[in-house]
PDB file of C-alpha atoms in Angstrom:
ATOM      1  CA  MET A  15      16.599   2.513  23.637  1.00 45.00           C
ATOM      2  CA  SER A  16      13.961   0.529  21.479  1.00 52.00           C
ATOM      3  CA  VAL A  17      14.881  -3.229  20.802  1.00 55.00           C
ATOM      4  CA  LEU A  18      13.600  -5.078  18.371  1.00 60.00           C
ATOM      5  CA  GLY A  19      12.323  -8.444  19.941  1.00 74.00           C
ATOM      6  CA  PHE A  20      12.232 -10.978  17.015  1.00 80.00           C
ATOM      7  CA  ASN A  21       9.785 -13.413  18.839  1.00 81.00           C
ATOM      8  CA  ALA A  22       7.504 -10.390  19.399  1.00 79.00           C
ATOM      9  CA  VAL A  23       7.315  -9.752  15.849  1.00 83.00           C
ATOM     10  CA  TYR A  24       6.871 -13.330  14.839  1.00 86.00           C
ATOM     11  CA  VAL A  25       3.851 -13.515  17.135  1.00 83.00           C
ATOM     12  CA  ILE A  26       2.162 -10.467  15.981  1.00 83.00           C
ATOM     13  CA  VAL A  27       2.644 -11.444  12.158  1.00 85.00           C
ATOM     14  CA  SER A  28       1.768 -14.674  12.613  1.00 86.00           C
ATOM     15  CA  ARG A  29      -1.409 -13.841  14.303  1.00 83.00           C
ATOM     16  CA  GLU A  30      -2.439 -11.187  11.507  1.00 80.00           C
ATOM     17  CA  LEU A  31      -1.534 -13.521   8.910  1.00 83.00           C
ATOM     18  CA  LYS A  32      -3.834 -16.400  10.686  1.00 83.00           C
ATOM     19  CA  LYS A  33      -6.520 -13.881  10.662  1.00 80.00           C
ATOM     20  CA  PHE A  34      -6.465 -13.177   7.134  1.00 79.00           C
ATOM     21  CA  VAL A  35      -6.114 -16.771   6.118  1.00 79.00           C
ATOM     22  CA  ARG A  36      -9.346 -17.312   8.008  1.00 79.00           C
ATOM     23  CA  GLU A  37     -11.255 -14.577   6.126  1.00 74.00           C
ATOM     24  CA  ARG A  38     -11.716 -15.708   2.696  1.00 72.00           C
ATOM     25  CA  SER A  39     -14.438 -12.971   1.948  1.00 73.00           C
ATOM     26  CA  ARG A  40     -11.797 -10.382   3.000  1.00 70.00           C
ATOM     27  CA  LEU A  41      -9.410 -12.014   0.096  1.00 73.00           C
ATOM     28  CA  VAL A  42     -12.047 -12.101  -2.395  1.00 77.00           C
ATOM     29  CA  ALA A  43     -13.125  -8.712  -1.812  1.00 74.00           C
ATOM     30  CA  THR A  44      -9.481  -7.009  -2.039  1.00 74.00           C
ATOM     31  CA  VAL A  45      -8.919  -9.064  -5.185  1.00 79.00           C
ATOM     32  CA  ALA A  46     -12.122  -8.121  -6.805  1.00 84.00           C
ATOM     33  CA  ARG A  47     -11.743  -4.590  -6.507  1.00 82.00           C
ATOM     34  CA  PRO A  48      -8.516  -3.939  -8.356  1.00 85.00           C
ATOM     35  CA  LEU A  49      -9.494  -6.382 -11.158  1.00 86.00           C
ATOM     36  CA  ILE A  50     -12.943  -4.252 -11.634  1.00 86.00           C
ATOM     37  CA  TRP A  51     -10.818  -1.280 -12.190  1.00 85.00           C
ATOM     38  CA  LEU A  52      -8.394  -3.016 -14.284  1.00 82.00           C
ATOM     39  CA  PHE A  53     -10.610  -4.803 -16.691  1.00 84.00           C
ATOM     40  CA  PHE A  54     -13.664  -2.489 -16.385  1.00 85.00           C
ATOM     41  CA  VAL A  55     -12.441   1.361 -16.153  1.00 83.00           C
ATOM     42  CA  GLY A  56      -9.282   0.297 -17.882  1.00 80.00           C
ATOM     43  CA  ALA A  57     -10.811  -1.375 -20.721  1.00 80.00           C
ATOM     44  CA  GLY A  58     -13.518   1.681 -21.129  1.00 83.00           C
ATOM     45  CA  LEU A  59     -10.806   4.518 -21.014  1.00 81.00           C
ATOM     46  CA  SER A  60      -8.328   2.563 -23.288  1.00 79.00           C
ATOM     47  CA  ARG A  61     -10.630   3.303 -26.144  1.00 80.00           C
ATOM     48  CA  LEU A  62     -10.288   6.947 -25.618  1.00 82.00           C
ATOM     49  CA  VAL A  63      -6.515   6.883 -24.914  1.00 79.00           C
ATOM     50  CA  ARG A  64      -4.288   5.791 -27.847  1.00 80.00           C
ATOM     51  CA  PRO A  65      -1.600   3.533 -27.175  1.00 80.00           C
ATOM     52  CA  VAL A  66       2.094   5.120 -26.932  1.00 79.00           C
ATOM     53  CA  GLU A  67       4.897   3.265 -28.284  1.00 78.00           C
ATOM     54  CA  GLY A  68       3.163  -0.038 -27.887  1.00 81.00           C
ATOM     55  CA  VAL A  69       1.806   0.693 -24.516  1.00 85.00           C
ATOM     56  CA  THR A  70      -1.935   0.468 -23.927  1.00 88.00           C
ATOM     57  CA  TYR A  71      -3.709   2.392 -21.398  1.00 88.00           C
ATOM     58  CA  THR A  72      -4.578  -0.515 -19.447  1.00 90.00           C
ATOM     59  CA  GLN A  73      -1.005  -1.594 -19.475  1.00 89.00           C
ATOM     60  CA  PHE A  74      -0.437   1.812 -18.284  1.00 91.00           C
ATOM     61  CA  ILE A  75      -2.430   1.640 -15.200  1.00 91.00           C
ATOM     62  CA  PHE A  76      -1.233  -1.710 -14.004  1.00 93.00           C
ATOM     63  CA  PRO A  77       1.523  -0.730 -11.824  1.00 94.00           C
ATOM     64  CA  GLY A  78      -1.042   1.759 -10.448  1.00 92.00           C
ATOM     65  CA  ILE A  79      -3.829  -1.071  -9.792  1.00 92.00           C
ATOM     66  CA  LEU A  80      -0.791  -3.014  -7.877  1.00 93.00           C
ATOM     67  CA  GLY A  81      -0.331   0.417  -6.263  1.00 93.00           C
ATOM     68  CA  MET A  82      -4.024   0.492  -5.073  1.00 91.00           C
ATOM     69  CA  THR A  83      -3.857  -3.061  -3.912  1.00 91.00           C
ATOM     70  CA  ILE A  84      -1.006  -2.579  -1.636  1.00 92.00           C
ATOM     71  CA  LEU A  85      -2.652   0.863  -0.659  1.00 91.00           C
ATOM     72  CA  PHE A  86      -5.971  -0.385   0.528  1.00 88.00           C
ATOM     73  CA  SER A  87      -4.925  -3.570   2.144  1.00 87.00           C
ATOM     74  CA  SER A  88      -1.739  -1.828   3.701  1.00 87.00           C
ATOM     75  CA  ILE A  89      -3.671   1.251   5.159  1.00 83.00           C
ATOM     76  CA  PHE A  90      -6.856  -0.816   6.283  1.00 79.00           C
ATOM     77  CA  SER A  91      -4.540  -3.531   7.994  1.00 81.00           C
ATOM     78  CA  SER A  92      -3.698  -0.933  10.820  1.00 78.00           C
ATOM     79  CA  ILE A  93      -7.444  -1.315  11.654  1.00 78.00           C
ATOM     80  CA  SER A  94      -6.188  -4.367  13.565  1.00 77.00           C
ATOM     81  CA  ILE A  95      -4.917  -1.906  15.976  1.00 78.00           C
ATOM     82  CA  ILE A  96      -8.244  -0.053  16.509  1.00 76.00           C
ATOM     83  CA  TRP A  97      -9.938  -3.514  17.444  1.00 73.00           C
ATOM     84  CA  ASP A  98      -7.286  -4.460  19.602  1.00 76.00           C
ATOM     85  CA  LYS A  99      -7.729  -1.273  21.297  1.00 73.00           C
ATOM     86  CA  GLU A 100     -11.775  -1.768  21.432  1.00 71.00           C
ATOM     87  CA  PHE A 101     -11.653  -5.228  22.703  1.00 71.00           C
ATOM     88  CA  GLY A 102      -8.804  -4.779  25.193  1.00 68.00           C
ATOM     89  CA  MET A 103      -6.072  -6.801  23.343  1.00 69.00           C
ATOM     90  CA  MET A 104      -3.880  -3.936  23.046  1.00 71.00           C
ATOM     91  CA  LYS A 105      -3.550  -3.667  26.766  1.00 69.00           C
ATOM     92  CA  GLU A 106      -2.388  -7.277  27.021  1.00 70.00           C
ATOM     93  CA  ILE A 107       0.478  -6.519  24.430  1.00 71.00           C
ATOM     94  CA  LEU A 108       1.366  -3.466  25.978  1.00 70.00           C
ATOM     95  CA  VAL A 109       1.951  -5.299  29.447  1.00 69.00           C
ATOM     96  CA  ALA A 110       4.092  -7.860  27.690  1.00 71.00           C
ATOM     97  CA  PRO A 111       8.216  -7.441  28.359  1.00 73.00           C
ATOM     98  CA  VAL A 112       8.394  -6.212  24.774  1.00 74.00           C
ATOM     99  CA  SER A 113       9.534  -2.866  23.248  1.00 78.00           C
ATOM    100  CA  ARG A 114       7.122  -0.574  21.686  1.00 78.00           C
ATOM    101  CA  PHE A 115       9.449  -0.526  18.537  1.00 83.00           C
ATOM    102  CA  SER A 116       8.803  -4.359  18.229  1.00 83.00           C
ATOM    103  CA  ILE A 117       5.055  -3.937  18.286  1.00 83.00           C
ATOM    104  CA  VAL A 118       5.004  -1.220  15.392  1.00 84.00           C
ATOM    105  CA  VAL A 119       7.389  -3.587  13.223  1.00 87.00           C
ATOM    106  CA  GLY A 120       5.497  -6.204  13.942  1.00 86.00           C
ATOM    107  CA  LYS A 121       2.169  -4.554  12.860  1.00 86.00           C
ATOM    108  CA  ALA A 122       3.823  -3.165   9.830  1.00 89.00           C
ATOM    109  CA  LEU A 123       5.230  -6.298   8.611  1.00 91.00           C
ATOM    110  CA  SER A 124       2.025  -8.067   9.109  1.00 89.00           C
ATOM    111  CA  GLY A 125       0.241  -5.448   6.915  1.00 88.00           C
ATOM    112  CA  THR A 126       3.279  -5.947   4.437  1.00 92.00           C
ATOM    113  CA  VAL A 127       3.026  -9.617   4.141  1.00 92.00           C
ATOM    114  CA  VAL A 128      -0.767  -9.484   3.699  1.00 89.00           C
ATOM    115  CA  SER A 129      -0.735  -6.776   1.101  1.00 91.00           C
ATOM    116  CA  THR A 130       2.179  -8.336  -0.816  1.00 93.00           C
ATOM    117  CA  ILE A 131       0.327 -11.514  -1.207  1.00 91.00           C
ATOM    118  CA  GLN A 132      -2.580  -9.745  -2.555  1.00 90.00           C
ATOM    119  CA  ALA A 133      -0.473  -7.634  -4.824  1.00 92.00           C
ATOM    120  CA  ALA A 134       1.123 -11.000  -5.742  1.00 93.00           C
ATOM    121  CA  LEU A 135      -2.249 -12.352  -6.859  1.00 91.00           C
ATOM    122  CA  ILE A 136      -3.276  -9.283  -9.016  1.00 92.00           C
ATOM    123  CA  LEU A 137       0.690  -9.467 -10.827  1.00 93.00           C
ATOM    124  CA  CYS A 138      -0.569 -12.890 -12.101  1.00 92.00           C
ATOM    125  CA  PHE A 139      -2.978 -11.159 -14.181  1.00 90.00           C
ATOM    126  CA  PHE A 140       0.168  -9.618 -16.500  1.00 90.00           C
ATOM    127  CA  PRO A 141       0.088 -11.973 -19.300  1.00 91.00           C
ATOM    128  CA  LEU A 142      -3.631 -11.157 -20.013  1.00 89.00           C
ATOM    129  CA  LEU A 143      -2.604  -7.478 -20.430  1.00 87.00           C
ATOM    130  CA  GLY A 144       0.062  -8.476 -22.987  1.00 87.00           C
ATOM    131  CA  ILE A 145       2.810  -7.418 -20.647  1.00 88.00           C
ATOM    132  CA  GLU A 146       6.181  -9.428 -21.042  1.00 87.00           C
ATOM    133  CA  LEU A 147       7.937  -9.838 -17.494  1.00 88.00           C
ATOM    134  CA  GLY A 148      10.954 -12.250 -16.926  1.00 90.00           C
ATOM    135  CA  ALA A 149      11.555 -13.929 -13.811  1.00 92.00           C
ATOM    136  CA  LEU A 150      13.830 -11.175 -12.373  1.00 93.00           C
ATOM    137  CA  SER A 151      11.218  -8.457 -13.386  1.00 92.00           C
ATOM    138  CA  ILE A 152       8.628 -10.297 -11.543  1.00 94.00           C
ATOM    139  CA  ALA A 153      10.852 -10.734  -8.424  1.00 95.00           C
ATOM    140  CA  GLY A 154      11.699  -6.811  -8.838  1.00 94.00           C
ATOM    141  CA  VAL A 155       8.052  -6.106  -8.692  1.00 95.00           C
ATOM    142  CA  ILE A 156       7.383  -8.096  -5.576  1.00 95.00           C
ATOM    143  CA  ILE A 157      10.163  -6.529  -3.854  1.00 95.00           C
ATOM    144  CA  ILE A 158       9.148  -3.172  -4.632  1.00 95.00           C
ATOM    145  CA  CYS A 159       5.293  -4.091  -3.678  1.00 94.00           C
ATOM    146  CA  ALA A 160       6.831  -5.270  -0.290  1.00 95.00           C
ATOM    147  CA  LEU A 161       8.972  -1.677   0.296  1.00 94.00           C
ATOM    148  CA  VAL A 162       5.564  -0.159  -0.385  1.00 94.00           C
ATOM    149  CA  ALA A 163       3.643  -2.066   1.535  1.00 93.00           C
ATOM    150  CA  PHE A 164       5.659  -1.692   4.300  1.00 93.00           C
ATOM    151  CA  SER A 165       5.897   1.961   3.957  1.00 92.00           C
ATOM    152  CA  ILE A 166       2.052   2.334   3.661  1.00 92.00           C
ATOM    153  CA  SER A 167       1.352  -0.002   6.683  1.00 90.00           C
ATOM    154  CA  SER A 168       3.906   2.365   8.807  1.00 89.00           C
ATOM    155  CA  PHE A 169       1.753   5.140   7.703  1.00 89.00           C
ATOM    156  CA  GLY A 170      -1.540   3.500   8.661  1.00 86.00           C
ATOM    157  CA  ILE A 171      -0.109   2.887  12.165  1.00 86.00           C
ATOM    158  CA  VAL A 172       0.756   6.344  12.650  1.00 86.00           C
ATOM    159  CA  LEU A 173      -3.088   7.445  12.041  1.00 84.00           C
ATOM    160  CA  ALA A 174      -4.279   4.494  14.071  1.00 82.00           C
ATOM    161  CA  THR A 175      -2.398   5.647  17.152  1.00 80.00           C
ATOM    162  CA  PHE A 176      -4.596   9.046  17.288  1.00 80.00           C
ATOM    163  CA  TYR A 177      -8.130   6.977  17.037  1.00 75.00           C
ATOM    164  CA  GLU A 178      -9.751   4.770  19.764  1.00 72.00           C
ATOM    165  CA  SER A 179     -13.073   3.736  17.621  1.00 72.00           C
ATOM    166  CA  TYR A 180     -13.290   1.851  14.293  1.00 70.00           C
ATOM    167  CA  GLU A 181     -16.146   4.252  12.939  1.00 70.00           C
ATOM    168  CA  SER A 182     -13.850   7.408  13.369  1.00 71.00           C
ATOM    169  CA  PHE A 183     -10.787   5.692  11.878  1.00 71.00           C
ATOM    170  CA  SER A 184     -12.907   4.579   9.053  1.00 71.00           C
ATOM    171  CA  VAL A 185     -14.372   8.342   8.300  1.00 71.00           C
ATOM    172  CA  ILE A 186     -10.821   9.767   8.277  1.00 71.00           C
ATOM    173  CA  MET A 187      -9.458   6.914   5.903  1.00 72.00           C
ATOM    174  CA  ASN A 188     -12.068   7.585   3.355  1.00 73.00           C
ATOM    175  CA  PHE A 189     -10.571  11.100   2.924  1.00 80.00           C
ATOM    176  CA  ILE A 190      -6.878   9.812   2.627  1.00 84.00           C
ATOM    177  CA  VAL A 191      -6.712   6.735   0.687  1.00 86.00           C
ATOM    178  CA  MET A 192      -8.789   8.123  -2.339  1.00 86.00           C
ATOM    179  CA  PRO A 193      -6.679  11.479  -2.575  1.00 89.00           C
ATOM    180  CA  MET A 194      -3.673   9.343  -2.088  1.00 90.00           C
ATOM    181  CA  PHE A 195      -4.636   6.932  -4.821  1.00 90.00           C
ATOM    182  CA  PHE A 196      -5.717   9.450  -7.465  1.00 90.00           C
ATOM    183  CA  LEU A 197      -2.352  11.535  -6.726  1.00 91.00           C
ATOM    184  CA  SER A 198      -0.137   8.754  -7.180  1.00 90.00           C
ATOM    185  CA  GLY A 199       0.013   8.655 -10.761  1.00 88.00           C
ATOM    186  CA  ALA A 200      -1.912   5.381 -11.128  1.00 88.00           C
ATOM    187  CA  MET A 201      -4.565   6.689 -13.477  1.00 89.00           C
ATOM    188  CA  TYR A 202      -2.468   9.625 -15.626  1.00 86.00           C
ATOM    189  CA  PRO A 203       1.190  10.467 -15.485  1.00 89.00           C
ATOM    190  CA  VAL A 204       2.398  12.917 -12.911  1.00 90.00           C
ATOM    191  CA  LYS A 205       4.039  14.929 -15.904  1.00 88.00           C
ATOM    192  CA  LEU A 206       0.669  15.871 -17.200  1.00 87.00           C
ATOM    193  CA  LEU A 207      -0.940  17.117 -13.985  1.00 88.00           C
ATOM    194  CA  PRO A 208      -1.327  20.786 -13.035  1.00 89.00           C
ATOM    195  CA  GLU A 209       1.719  22.442 -11.250  1.00 89.00           C
ATOM    196  CA  ILE A 210      -0.547  22.407  -7.611  1.00 90.00           C
ATOM    197  CA  LEU A 211      -1.347  18.621  -8.181  1.00 90.00           C
ATOM    198  CA  LYS A 212       2.174  17.829  -9.139  1.00 90.00           C
ATOM    199  CA  VAL A 213       3.307  19.458  -5.687  1.00 92.00           C
ATOM    200  CA  ALA A 214       0.636  16.901  -3.619  1.00 92.00           C
ATOM    201  CA  SER A 215       1.776  14.082  -6.054  1.00 92.00           C
ATOM    202  CA  LYS A 216       5.193  14.317  -5.087  1.00 92.00           C
ATOM    203  CA  ALA A 217       4.355  14.412  -1.463  1.00 92.00           C
ATOM    204  CA  ASN A 218       2.739  11.102  -1.727  1.00 92.00           C
ATOM    205  CA  PRO A 219       4.916   8.246  -0.914  1.00 90.00           C
ATOM    206  CA  LEU A 220       2.518   5.808  -3.125  1.00 92.00           C
ATOM    207  CA  THR A 221       3.814   7.826  -6.360  1.00 94.00           C
ATOM    208  CA  TYR A 222       7.258   6.595  -5.802  1.00 94.00           C
ATOM    209  CA  GLY A 223       5.893   3.070  -5.393  1.00 93.00           C
ATOM    210  CA  VAL A 224       3.989   3.154  -8.543  1.00 94.00           C
ATOM    211  CA  ASP A 225       6.347   4.686 -10.626  1.00 94.00           C
ATOM    212  CA  ALA A 226       8.996   2.072  -9.673  1.00 94.00           C
ATOM    213  CA  ILE A 227       6.677  -0.601 -10.731  1.00 94.00           C
ATOM    214  CA  LYS A 228       6.453   1.170 -13.985  1.00 92.00           C
ATOM    215  CA  HIS A 229      10.200   0.951 -14.787  1.00 92.00           C
ATOM    216  CA  LEU A 230       9.711  -2.803 -14.397  1.00 92.00           C
ATOM    217  CA  THR A 231       6.393  -3.313 -16.229  1.00 90.00           C
ATOM    218  CA  THR A 232       6.143  -0.784 -18.888  1.00 84.00           C
ATOM    219  CA  PRO A 233       9.874   0.546 -18.871  1.00 80.00           C
ATOM    220  CA  MET A 234      10.162   3.398 -21.695  1.00 77.00           C
ATOM    221  CA  GLU A 235      12.695   6.016 -22.309  1.00 76.00           C
ATOM    222  CA  ALA A 236      10.379   9.050 -23.184  1.00 75.00           C
ATOM    223  CA  GLY A 237       6.605   9.627 -23.696  1.00 76.00           C
ATOM    224  CA  VAL A 238       3.668  10.678 -22.031  1.00 80.00           C
ATOM    225  CA  LEU A 239       3.282   7.221 -20.327  1.00 79.00           C
ATOM    226  CA  SER A 240       6.848   6.775 -19.380  1.00 86.00           C
ATOM    227  CA  PRO A 241       7.848   6.586 -15.610  1.00 89.00           C
ATOM    228  CA  ASP A 242       8.305  10.303 -13.956  1.00 89.00           C
ATOM    229  CA  PHE A 243      11.196   9.640 -11.686  1.00 91.00           C
ATOM    230  CA  PRO A 244      14.457   7.640 -11.898  1.00 93.00           C
ATOM    231  CA  LEU A 245      14.136   4.071 -10.285  1.00 93.00           C
ATOM    232  CA  GLY A 246      16.699   5.034  -7.700  1.00 94.00           C
ATOM    233  CA  LEU A 247      15.016   8.143  -6.631  1.00 94.00           C
ATOM    234  CA  ASP A 248      11.706   6.107  -6.319  1.00 93.00           C
ATOM    235  CA  ILE A 249      13.355   3.055  -4.323  1.00 94.00           C
ATOM    236  CA  ALA A 250      15.266   5.834  -2.132  1.00 95.00           C
ATOM    237  CA  VAL A 251      12.197   7.785  -1.129  1.00 95.00           C
ATOM    238  CA  VAL A 252      10.169   4.465  -0.393  1.00 93.00           C
ATOM    239  CA  CYS A 253      12.861   3.394   2.145  1.00 93.00           C
ATOM    240  CA  ALA A 254      13.116   6.819   3.420  1.00 94.00           C
ATOM    241  CA  VAL A 255       9.754   7.327   4.275  1.00 92.00           C
ATOM    242  CA  SER A 256       9.260   3.871   5.723  1.00 89.00           C
ATOM    243  CA  THR A 257      12.015   4.710   8.217  1.00 91.00           C
ATOM    244  CA  VAL A 258      10.538   7.917   9.070  1.00 92.00           C
ATOM    245  CA  PHE A 259       6.994   6.563   9.666  1.00 89.00           C
ATOM    246  CA  VAL A 260       8.299   3.610  11.700  1.00 86.00           C
ATOM    247  CA  THR A 261      10.326   5.839  13.744  1.00 87.00           C
ATOM    248  CA  VAL A 262       7.393   8.382  14.428  1.00 88.00           C
ATOM    249  CA  SER A 263       4.677   5.600  15.126  1.00 82.00           C
ATOM    250  CA  SER A 264       6.913   3.984  17.574  1.00 80.00           C
ATOM    251  CA  LYS A 265       7.253   7.168  19.435  1.00 82.00           C
ATOM    252  CA  LEU A 266       3.584   8.012  19.093  1.00 80.00           C
ATOM    253  CA  PHE A 267       2.712   4.494  20.222  1.00 72.00           C
ATOM    254  CA  GLU A 268       4.760   4.850  23.562  1.00 71.00           C
ATOM    255  CA  ARG A 269       2.706   7.992  24.341  1.00 68.00           C
ATOM    256  CA  ARG A 270      -0.891   7.357  23.328  1.00 58.00           C
ATOM    257  CA  ALA A 271      -1.333   3.456  22.646  1.00 53.00           C
TER     258      ALA A 271
END
């Protein structure tokens, strides 16, 4: 039976957080990418897409940009597992008297903390876009970002258990990250996609995270730019997917890591 060792989780999260703080170039790069999409791509396409009920296209893609920040940061945080495998650190972790479940939760939480910090930094730009958010809405967005980050980090751990080298893992990531982003409703409403792409979007956990953030940043009852799913469904799916990925990754970790 898997037992959660809080000390082990704390040590893993603390180690990854220290690495993140020391790598300032990584922080700059991960914050710069979303801002380029938001202010360059968003501002350009705003000239083509008319505002709907007072919501501009740049305001519409803001939740998607937060989702992009979480997606890239969370999924690439699992690269630490590959590094640990290559440099032998994983063997030292595995011989420690802690459960594999604790290691998986620690890795997922470390990715969650780092991703949520980066998303919170991007969230600070909402006044420049003309979006009005109260304290409760800001807290709600951060909580949703943390839930989504935990889900995506767990998914990254599942993938990392199948690869032993950084090069092979990076290649497969490129085939997964960009489709997940473009099919998440970040750049265009899911309701306007062709039927086959709608199915793919509904199978994408990031879709529900982005949609949940839309409920708080651009709450609209109707219209093409309104959220695609009920908020309760969004949160339920993200939580369910997190549970499944953590369970699967802990099982895979026992067999393959």
